[in-house]
PDB file of C-alpha atoms and ligand atoms in Angstrom:
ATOM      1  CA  UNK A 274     -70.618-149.454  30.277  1.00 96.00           C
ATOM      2  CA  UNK A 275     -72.508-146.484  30.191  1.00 98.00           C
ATOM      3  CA  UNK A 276     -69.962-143.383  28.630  1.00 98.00           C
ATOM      4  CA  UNK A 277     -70.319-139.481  28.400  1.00 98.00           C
ATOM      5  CA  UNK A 278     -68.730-137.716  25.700  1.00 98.00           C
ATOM      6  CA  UNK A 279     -68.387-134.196  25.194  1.00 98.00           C
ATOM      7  CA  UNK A 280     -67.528-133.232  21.685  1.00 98.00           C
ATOM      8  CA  UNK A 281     -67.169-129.704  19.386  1.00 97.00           C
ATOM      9  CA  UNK A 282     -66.781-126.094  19.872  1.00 98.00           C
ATOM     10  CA  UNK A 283     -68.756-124.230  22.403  1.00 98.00           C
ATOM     11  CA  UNK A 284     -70.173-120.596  21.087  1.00 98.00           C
ATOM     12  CA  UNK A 285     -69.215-117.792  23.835  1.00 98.00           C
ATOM     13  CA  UNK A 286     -72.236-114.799  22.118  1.00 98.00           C
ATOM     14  CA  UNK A 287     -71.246-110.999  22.130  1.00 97.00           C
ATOM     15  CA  UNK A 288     -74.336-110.136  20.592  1.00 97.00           C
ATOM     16  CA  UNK A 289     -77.280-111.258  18.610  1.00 97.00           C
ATOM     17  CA  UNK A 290     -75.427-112.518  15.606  1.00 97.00           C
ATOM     18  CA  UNK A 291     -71.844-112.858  16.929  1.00 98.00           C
ATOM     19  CA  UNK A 292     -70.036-115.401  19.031  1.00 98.00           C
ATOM     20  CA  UNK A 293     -66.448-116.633  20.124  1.00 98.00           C
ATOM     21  CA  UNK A 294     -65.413-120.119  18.859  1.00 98.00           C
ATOM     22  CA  UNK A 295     -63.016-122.312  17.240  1.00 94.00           C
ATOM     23  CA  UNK A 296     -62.444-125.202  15.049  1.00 88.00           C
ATOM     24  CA  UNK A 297     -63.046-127.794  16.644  1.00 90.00           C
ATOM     25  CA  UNK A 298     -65.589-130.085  13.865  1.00 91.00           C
ATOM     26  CA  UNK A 299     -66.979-132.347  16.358  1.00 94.00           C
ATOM     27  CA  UNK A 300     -65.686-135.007  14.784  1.00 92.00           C
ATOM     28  CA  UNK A 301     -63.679-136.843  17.374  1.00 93.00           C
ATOM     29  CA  UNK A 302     -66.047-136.923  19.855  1.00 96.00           C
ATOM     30  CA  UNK A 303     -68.725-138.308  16.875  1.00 96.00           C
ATOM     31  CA  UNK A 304     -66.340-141.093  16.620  1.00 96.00           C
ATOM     32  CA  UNK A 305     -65.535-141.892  20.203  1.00 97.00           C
ATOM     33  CA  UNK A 306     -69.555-142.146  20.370  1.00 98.00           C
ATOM     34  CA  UNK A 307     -69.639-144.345  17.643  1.00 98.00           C
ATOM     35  CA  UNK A 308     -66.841-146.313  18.405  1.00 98.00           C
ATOM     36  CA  UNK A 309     -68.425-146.895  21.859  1.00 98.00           C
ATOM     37  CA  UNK A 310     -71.881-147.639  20.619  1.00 98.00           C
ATOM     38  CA  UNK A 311     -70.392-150.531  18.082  1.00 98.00           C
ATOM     39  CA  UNK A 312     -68.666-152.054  21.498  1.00 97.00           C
ATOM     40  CA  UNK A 313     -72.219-152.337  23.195  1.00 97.00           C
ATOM     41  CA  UNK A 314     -71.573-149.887  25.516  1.00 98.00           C
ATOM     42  CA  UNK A 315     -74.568-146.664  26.083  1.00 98.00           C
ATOM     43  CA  UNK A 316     -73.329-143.424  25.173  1.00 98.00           C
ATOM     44  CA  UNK A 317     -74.394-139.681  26.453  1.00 98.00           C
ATOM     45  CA  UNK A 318     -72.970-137.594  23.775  1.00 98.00           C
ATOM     46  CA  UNK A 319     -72.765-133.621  25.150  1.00 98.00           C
ATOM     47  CA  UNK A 320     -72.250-132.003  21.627  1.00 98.00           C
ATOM     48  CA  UNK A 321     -71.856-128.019  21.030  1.00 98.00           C
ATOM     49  CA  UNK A 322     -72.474-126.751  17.877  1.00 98.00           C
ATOM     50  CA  UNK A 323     -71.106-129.226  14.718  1.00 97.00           C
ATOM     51  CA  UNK A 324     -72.623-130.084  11.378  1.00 95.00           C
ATOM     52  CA  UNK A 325     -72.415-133.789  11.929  1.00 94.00           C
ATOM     53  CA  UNK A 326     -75.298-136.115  12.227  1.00 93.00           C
ATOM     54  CA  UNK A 327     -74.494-137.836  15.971  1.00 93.00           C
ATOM     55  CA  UNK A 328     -74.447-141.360  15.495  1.00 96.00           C
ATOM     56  CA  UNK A 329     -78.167-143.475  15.742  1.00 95.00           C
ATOM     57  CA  UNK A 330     -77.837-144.875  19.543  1.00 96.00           C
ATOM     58  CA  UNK A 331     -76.890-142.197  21.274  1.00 97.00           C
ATOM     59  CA  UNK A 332     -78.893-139.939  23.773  1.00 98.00           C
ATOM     60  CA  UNK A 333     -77.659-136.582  22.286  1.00 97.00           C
ATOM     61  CA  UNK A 334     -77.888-133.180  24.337  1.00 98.00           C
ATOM     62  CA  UNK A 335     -77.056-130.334  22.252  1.00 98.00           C
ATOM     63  CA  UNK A 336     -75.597-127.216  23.988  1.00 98.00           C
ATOM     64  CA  UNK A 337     -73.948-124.078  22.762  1.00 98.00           C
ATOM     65  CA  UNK A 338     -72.049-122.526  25.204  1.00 98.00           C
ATOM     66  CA  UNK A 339     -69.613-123.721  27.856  1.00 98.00           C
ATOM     67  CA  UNK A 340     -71.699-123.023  30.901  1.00 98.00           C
ATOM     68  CA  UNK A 341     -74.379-124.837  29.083  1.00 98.00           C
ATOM     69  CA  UNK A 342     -72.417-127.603  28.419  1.00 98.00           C
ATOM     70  CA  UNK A 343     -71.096-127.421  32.052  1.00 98.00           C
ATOM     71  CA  UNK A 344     -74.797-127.794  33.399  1.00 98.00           C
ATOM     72  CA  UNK A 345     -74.969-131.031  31.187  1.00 98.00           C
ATOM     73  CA  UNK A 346     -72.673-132.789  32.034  1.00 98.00           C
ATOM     74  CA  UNK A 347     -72.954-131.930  35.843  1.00 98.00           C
ATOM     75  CA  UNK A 348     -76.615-133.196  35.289  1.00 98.00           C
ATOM     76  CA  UNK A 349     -75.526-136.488  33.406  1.00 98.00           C
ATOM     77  CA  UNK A 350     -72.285-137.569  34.659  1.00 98.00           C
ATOM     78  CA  UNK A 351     -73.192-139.552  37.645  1.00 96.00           C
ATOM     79  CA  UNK A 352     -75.156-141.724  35.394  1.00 93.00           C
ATOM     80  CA  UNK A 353     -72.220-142.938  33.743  1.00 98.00           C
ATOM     81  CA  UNK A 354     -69.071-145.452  34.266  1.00 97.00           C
ATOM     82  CA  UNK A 355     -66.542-143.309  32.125  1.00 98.00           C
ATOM     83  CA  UNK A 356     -66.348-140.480  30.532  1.00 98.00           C
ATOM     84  CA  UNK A 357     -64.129-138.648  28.059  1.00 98.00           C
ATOM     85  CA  UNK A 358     -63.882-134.805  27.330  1.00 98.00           C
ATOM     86  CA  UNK A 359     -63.334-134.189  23.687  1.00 97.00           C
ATOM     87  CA  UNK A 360     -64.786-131.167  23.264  1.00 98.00           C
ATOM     88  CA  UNK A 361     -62.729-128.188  22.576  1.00 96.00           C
ATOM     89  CA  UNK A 362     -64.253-125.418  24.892  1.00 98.00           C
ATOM     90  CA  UNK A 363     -63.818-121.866  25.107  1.00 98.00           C
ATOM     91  CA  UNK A 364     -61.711-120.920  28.122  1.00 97.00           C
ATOM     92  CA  UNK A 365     -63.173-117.870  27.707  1.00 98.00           C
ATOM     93  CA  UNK A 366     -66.246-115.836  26.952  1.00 98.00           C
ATOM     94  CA  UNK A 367     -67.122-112.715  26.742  1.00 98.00           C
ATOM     95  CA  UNK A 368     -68.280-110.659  29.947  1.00 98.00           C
ATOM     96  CA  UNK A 369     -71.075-108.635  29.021  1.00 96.00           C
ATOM     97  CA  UNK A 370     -73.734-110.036  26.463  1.00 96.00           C
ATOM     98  CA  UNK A 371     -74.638-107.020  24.115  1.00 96.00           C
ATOM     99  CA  UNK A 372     -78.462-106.958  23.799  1.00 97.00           C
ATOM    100  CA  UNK A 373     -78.130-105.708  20.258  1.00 97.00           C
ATOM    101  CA  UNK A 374     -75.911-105.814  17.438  1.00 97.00           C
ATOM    102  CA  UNK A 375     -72.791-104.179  18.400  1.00 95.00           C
ATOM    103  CA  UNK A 376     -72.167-101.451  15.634  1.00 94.00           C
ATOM    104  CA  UNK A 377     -68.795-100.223  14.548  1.00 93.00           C
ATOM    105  CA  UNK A 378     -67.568 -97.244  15.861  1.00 92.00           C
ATOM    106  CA  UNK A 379     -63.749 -96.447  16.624  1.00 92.00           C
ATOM    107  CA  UNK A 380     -60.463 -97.617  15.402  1.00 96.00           C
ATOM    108  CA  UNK A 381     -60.127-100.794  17.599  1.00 96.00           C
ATOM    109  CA  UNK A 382     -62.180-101.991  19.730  1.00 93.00           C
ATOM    110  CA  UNK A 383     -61.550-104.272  23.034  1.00 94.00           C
ATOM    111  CA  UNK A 384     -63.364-107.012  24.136  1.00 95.00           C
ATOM    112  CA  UNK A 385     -63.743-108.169  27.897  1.00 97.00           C
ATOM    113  CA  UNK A 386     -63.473-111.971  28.718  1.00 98.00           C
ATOM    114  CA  UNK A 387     -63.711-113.966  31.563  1.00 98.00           C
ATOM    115  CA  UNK A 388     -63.247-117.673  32.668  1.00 98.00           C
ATOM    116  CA  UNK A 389     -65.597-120.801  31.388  1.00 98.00           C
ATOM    117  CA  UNK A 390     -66.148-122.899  33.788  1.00 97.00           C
ATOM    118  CA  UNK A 391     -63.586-125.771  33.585  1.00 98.00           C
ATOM    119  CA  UNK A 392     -65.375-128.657  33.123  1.00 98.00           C
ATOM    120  CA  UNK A 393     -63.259-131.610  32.838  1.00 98.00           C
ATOM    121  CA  UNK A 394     -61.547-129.992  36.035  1.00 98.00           C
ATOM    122  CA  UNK A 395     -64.778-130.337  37.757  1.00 98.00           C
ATOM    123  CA  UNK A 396     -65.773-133.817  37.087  1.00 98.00           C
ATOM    124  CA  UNK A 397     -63.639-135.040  40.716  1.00 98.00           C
ATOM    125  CA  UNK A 398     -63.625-131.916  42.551  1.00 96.00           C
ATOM    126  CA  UNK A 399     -67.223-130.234  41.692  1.00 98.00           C
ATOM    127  CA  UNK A 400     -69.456-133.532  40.286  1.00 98.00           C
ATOM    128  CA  UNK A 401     -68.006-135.904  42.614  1.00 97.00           C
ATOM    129  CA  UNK A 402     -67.787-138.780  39.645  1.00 98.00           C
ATOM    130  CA  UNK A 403     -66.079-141.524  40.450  1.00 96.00           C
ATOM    131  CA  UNK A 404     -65.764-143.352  37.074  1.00 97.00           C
ATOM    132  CA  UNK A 405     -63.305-143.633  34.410  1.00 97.00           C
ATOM    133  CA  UNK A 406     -62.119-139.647  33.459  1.00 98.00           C
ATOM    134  CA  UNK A 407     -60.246-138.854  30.254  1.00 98.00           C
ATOM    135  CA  UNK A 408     -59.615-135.809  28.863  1.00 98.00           C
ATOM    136  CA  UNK A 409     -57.444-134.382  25.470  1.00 96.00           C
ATOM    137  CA  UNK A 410     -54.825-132.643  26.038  1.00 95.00           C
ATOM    138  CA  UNK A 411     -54.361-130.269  22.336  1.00 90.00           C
ATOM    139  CA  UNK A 412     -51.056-128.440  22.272  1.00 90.00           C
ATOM    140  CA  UNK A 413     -49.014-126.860  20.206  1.00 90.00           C
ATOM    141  CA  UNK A 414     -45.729-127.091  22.068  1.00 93.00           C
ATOM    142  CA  UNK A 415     -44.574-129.108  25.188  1.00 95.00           C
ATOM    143  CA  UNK A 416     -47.450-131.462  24.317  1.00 94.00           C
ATOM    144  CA  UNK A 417     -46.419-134.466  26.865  1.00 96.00           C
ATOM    145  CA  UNK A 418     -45.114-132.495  29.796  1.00 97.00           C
ATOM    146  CA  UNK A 419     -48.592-130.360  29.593  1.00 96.00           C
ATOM    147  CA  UNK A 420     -50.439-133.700  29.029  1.00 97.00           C
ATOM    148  CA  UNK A 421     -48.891-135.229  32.218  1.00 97.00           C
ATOM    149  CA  UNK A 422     -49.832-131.838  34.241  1.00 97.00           C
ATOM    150  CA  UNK A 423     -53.439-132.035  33.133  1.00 97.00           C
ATOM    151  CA  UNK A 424     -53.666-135.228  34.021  1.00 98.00           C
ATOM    152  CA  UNK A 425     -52.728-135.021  37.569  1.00 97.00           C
ATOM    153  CA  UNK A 426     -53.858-131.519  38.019  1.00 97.00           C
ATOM    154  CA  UNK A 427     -57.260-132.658  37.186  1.00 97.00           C
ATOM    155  CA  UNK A 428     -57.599-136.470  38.421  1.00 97.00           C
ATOM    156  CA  UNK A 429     -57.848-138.056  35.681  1.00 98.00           C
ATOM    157  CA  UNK A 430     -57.447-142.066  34.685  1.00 97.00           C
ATOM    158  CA  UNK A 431     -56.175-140.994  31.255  1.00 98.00           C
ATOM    159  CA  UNK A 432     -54.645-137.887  28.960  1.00 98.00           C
ATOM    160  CA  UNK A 433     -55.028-138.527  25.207  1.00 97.00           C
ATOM    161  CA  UNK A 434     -52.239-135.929  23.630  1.00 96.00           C
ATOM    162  CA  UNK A 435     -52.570-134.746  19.871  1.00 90.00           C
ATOM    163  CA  UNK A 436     -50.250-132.172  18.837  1.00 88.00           C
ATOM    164  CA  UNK A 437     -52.421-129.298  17.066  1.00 84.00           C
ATOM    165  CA  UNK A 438     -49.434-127.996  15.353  1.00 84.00           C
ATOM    166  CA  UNK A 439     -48.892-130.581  12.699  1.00 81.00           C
ATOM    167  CA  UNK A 440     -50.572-130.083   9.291  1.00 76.00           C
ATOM    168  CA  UNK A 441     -52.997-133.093   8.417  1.00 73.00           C
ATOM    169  CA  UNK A 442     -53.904-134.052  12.037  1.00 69.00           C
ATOM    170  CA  UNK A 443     -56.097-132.890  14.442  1.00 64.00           C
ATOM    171  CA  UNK A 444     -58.642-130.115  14.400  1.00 70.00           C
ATOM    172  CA  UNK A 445     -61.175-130.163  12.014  1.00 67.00           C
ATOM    173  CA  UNK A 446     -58.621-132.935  10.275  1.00 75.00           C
ATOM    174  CA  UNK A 447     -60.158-136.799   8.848  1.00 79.00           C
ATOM    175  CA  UNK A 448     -57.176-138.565  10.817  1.00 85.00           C
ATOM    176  CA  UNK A 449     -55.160-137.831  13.566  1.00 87.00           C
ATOM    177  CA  UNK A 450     -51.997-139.065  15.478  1.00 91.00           C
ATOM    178  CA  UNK A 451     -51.700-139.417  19.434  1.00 94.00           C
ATOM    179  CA  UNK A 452     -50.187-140.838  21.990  1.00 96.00           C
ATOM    180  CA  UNK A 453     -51.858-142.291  24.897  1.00 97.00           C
ATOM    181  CA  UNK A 454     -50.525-140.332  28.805  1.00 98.00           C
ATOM    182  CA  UNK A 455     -51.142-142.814  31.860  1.00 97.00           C
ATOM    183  CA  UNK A 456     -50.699-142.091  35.716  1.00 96.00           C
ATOM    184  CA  UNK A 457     -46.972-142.819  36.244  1.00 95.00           C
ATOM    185  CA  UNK A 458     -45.572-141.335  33.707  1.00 94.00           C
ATOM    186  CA  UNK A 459     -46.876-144.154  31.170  1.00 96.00           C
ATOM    187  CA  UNK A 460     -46.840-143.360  27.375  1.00 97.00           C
ATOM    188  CA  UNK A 461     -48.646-145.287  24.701  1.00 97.00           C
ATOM    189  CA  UNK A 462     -48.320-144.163  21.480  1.00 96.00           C
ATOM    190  CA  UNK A 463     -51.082-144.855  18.664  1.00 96.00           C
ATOM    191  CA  UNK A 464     -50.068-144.195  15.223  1.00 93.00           C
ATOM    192  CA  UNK A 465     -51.710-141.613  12.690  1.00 92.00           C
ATOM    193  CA  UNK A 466     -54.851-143.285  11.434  1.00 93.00           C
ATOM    194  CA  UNK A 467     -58.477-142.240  10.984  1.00 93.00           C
ATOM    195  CA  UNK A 468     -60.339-140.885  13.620  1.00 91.00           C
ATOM    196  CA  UNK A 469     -62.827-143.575  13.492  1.00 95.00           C
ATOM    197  CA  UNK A 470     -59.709-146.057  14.237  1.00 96.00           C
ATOM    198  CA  UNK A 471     -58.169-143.994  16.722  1.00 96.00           C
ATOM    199  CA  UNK A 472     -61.606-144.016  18.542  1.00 97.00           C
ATOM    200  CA  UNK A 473     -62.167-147.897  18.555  1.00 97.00           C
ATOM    201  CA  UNK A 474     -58.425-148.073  19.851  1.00 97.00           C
ATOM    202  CA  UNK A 475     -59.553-145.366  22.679  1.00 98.00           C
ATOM    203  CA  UNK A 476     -62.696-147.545  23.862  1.00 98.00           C
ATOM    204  CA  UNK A 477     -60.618-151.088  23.107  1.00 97.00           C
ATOM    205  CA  UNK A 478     -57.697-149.596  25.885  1.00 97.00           C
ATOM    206  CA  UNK A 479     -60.739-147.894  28.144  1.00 97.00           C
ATOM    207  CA  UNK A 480     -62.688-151.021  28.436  1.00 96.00           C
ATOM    208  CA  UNK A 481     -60.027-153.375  28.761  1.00 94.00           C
ATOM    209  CA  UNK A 482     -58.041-151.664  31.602  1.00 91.00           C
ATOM    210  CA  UNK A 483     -61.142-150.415  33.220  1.00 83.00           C
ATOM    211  CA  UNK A 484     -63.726-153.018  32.951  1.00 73.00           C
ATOM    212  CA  UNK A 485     -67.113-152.423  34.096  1.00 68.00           C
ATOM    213  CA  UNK A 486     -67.833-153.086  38.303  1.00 63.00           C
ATOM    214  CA  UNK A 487     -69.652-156.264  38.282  1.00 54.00           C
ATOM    215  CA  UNK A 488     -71.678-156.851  41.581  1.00 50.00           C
ATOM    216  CA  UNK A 489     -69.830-159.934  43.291  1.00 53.00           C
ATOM    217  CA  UNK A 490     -72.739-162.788  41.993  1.00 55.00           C
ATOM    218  CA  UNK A 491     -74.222-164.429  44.570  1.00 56.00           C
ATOM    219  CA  UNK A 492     -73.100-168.245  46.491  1.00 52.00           C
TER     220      UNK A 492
HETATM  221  N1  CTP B 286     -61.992-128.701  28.926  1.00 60.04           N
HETATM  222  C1  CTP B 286     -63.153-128.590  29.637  1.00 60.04           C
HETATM  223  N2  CTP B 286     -63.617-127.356  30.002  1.00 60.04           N
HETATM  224  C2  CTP B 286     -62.953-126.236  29.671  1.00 60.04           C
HETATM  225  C3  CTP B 286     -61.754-126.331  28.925  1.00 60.04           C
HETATM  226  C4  CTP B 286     -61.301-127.573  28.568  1.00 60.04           C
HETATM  227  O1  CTP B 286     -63.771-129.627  29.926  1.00 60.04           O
HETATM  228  N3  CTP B 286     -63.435-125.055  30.012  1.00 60.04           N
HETATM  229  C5  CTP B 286     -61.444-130.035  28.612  1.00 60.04           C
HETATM  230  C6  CTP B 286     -61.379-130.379  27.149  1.00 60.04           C
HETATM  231  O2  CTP B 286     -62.536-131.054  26.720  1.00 60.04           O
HETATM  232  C7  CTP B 286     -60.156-131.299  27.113  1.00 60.04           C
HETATM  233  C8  CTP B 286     -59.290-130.776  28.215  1.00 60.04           C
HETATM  234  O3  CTP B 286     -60.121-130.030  29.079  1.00 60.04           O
HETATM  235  O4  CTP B 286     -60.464-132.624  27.448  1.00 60.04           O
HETATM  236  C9  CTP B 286     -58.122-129.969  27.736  1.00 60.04           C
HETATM  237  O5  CTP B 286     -58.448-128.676  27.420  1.00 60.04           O
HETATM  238  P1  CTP B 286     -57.370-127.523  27.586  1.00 60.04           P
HETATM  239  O6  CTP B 286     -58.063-126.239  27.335  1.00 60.04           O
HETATM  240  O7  CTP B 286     -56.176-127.890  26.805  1.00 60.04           O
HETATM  241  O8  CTP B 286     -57.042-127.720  29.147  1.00 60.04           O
HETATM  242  P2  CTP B 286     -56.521-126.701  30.162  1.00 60.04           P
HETATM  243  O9  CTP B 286     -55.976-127.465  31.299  1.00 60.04           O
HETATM  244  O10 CTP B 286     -57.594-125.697  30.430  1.00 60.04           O
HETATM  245  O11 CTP B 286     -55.318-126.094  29.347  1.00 60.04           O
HETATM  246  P3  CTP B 286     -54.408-124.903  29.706  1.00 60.04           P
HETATM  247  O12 CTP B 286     -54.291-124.892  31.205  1.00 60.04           O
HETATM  248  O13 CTP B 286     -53.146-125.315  29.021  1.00 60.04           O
HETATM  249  O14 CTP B 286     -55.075-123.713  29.132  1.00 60.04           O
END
């Protein structure tokens, strides 16, 4: 199977040397691509900004912001059989760009944001793909009834659900601790392990439940 992956941050600039982020380290979405790439499967890895080497394989595009990453993916996705959205991406940016350094002045000072574009909520209703669509789900309350909303609000064939709250897991954390959210109201939990195990598990339940469309072969 052929898979997209987004993983890290996205960068949202308000000038020349400043941006909006967070902390995501990319390093999920690194081993998702890995994990695919060891199954034999092709990977498209859309990666923002994260100081890990993507793994040998994969056919990297490196974007910074989330309408960057947006145009990407919309420009990649059809290509692919499944694909899962790991990246943690600003929901918002800034409105106004500053062309040059902006320079204190007042007390306080208020910034203006808008909407990203929602990506993963585009992949039915915007890119038209077809394929296999998971998405994360990173809360810090509620974390299975919002994981069960996002996944119908947004079509998708799976929900992976990793509560950002706990110390040790998650972002910018070596292991993490999940549980799997299905279309009617299925749960399967994975226990805390390393990402790079939590990623094989990932592709081993993606590709076994959703094996690739094989043309009928010929009589
Ligand atoms: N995501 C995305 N594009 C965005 C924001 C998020 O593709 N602009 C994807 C992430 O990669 C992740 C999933 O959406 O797979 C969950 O992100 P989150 O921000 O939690 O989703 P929302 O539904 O936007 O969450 P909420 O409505 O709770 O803010």
């Amino acid at each position: 199977m052929r898979f997209l992956i987004t993983a890290g941050p996205t960068r949202e600039p308000l000038d020349p040397v400043r941006y909006l982020s967070n902390r995501s380290s990319g390093k999920m979405g690194c081993a998702l691509a890995s994990a695919a790439l060891e199954a034999g499967h092709e990977v498209v890895l859309v990666s923002g900004p994260v100081a890990l080497e993507p793994p040998p394989g994969a056919q990297i595009t490196r974007v910074e912001t989330a309408r960057q990453m947006f145009e990407a993916v919309r420009d990649q996705i059809s290509g692919c059989e499944a694909a899962i959205f790991c990246a943690a991406v600003a929901d918002y940016r800034p409105v106004s760009v500053a062309g040059q350094k902006i320079k204190k002045t007042g007390e306080r000072l208020v910034l203006e944001l808008e909407r990203t574009e929602d990506i993963l909520g585009s992949a039915r209703s915007i890119f038209g793909f077809r394929g296999f669509l998971a998405g994360f789900a990173a809360e810090t309350t509620n974390l299975l009834e919002h994981a069960h909303d996002k996944l119908r609000r947004k079509g998708c064939d799976l929900v992976i659900a990793n509560d950002v709250s706990r110390a040790g897991i998650g972002f910018d954390s070596a292991e993490n601790e999940v549980i799997l959210c299905l279309p009617g109201a299925r749960e399967i939990p994975l226990p805390r392990q390393t990402k790079a195990g939590l990623a094989r598990a990932i592709i081993a339940f993606i590709t076994e439940t959703h094996p690739p469309q094989t043309p009928p072969s010929p009589q």
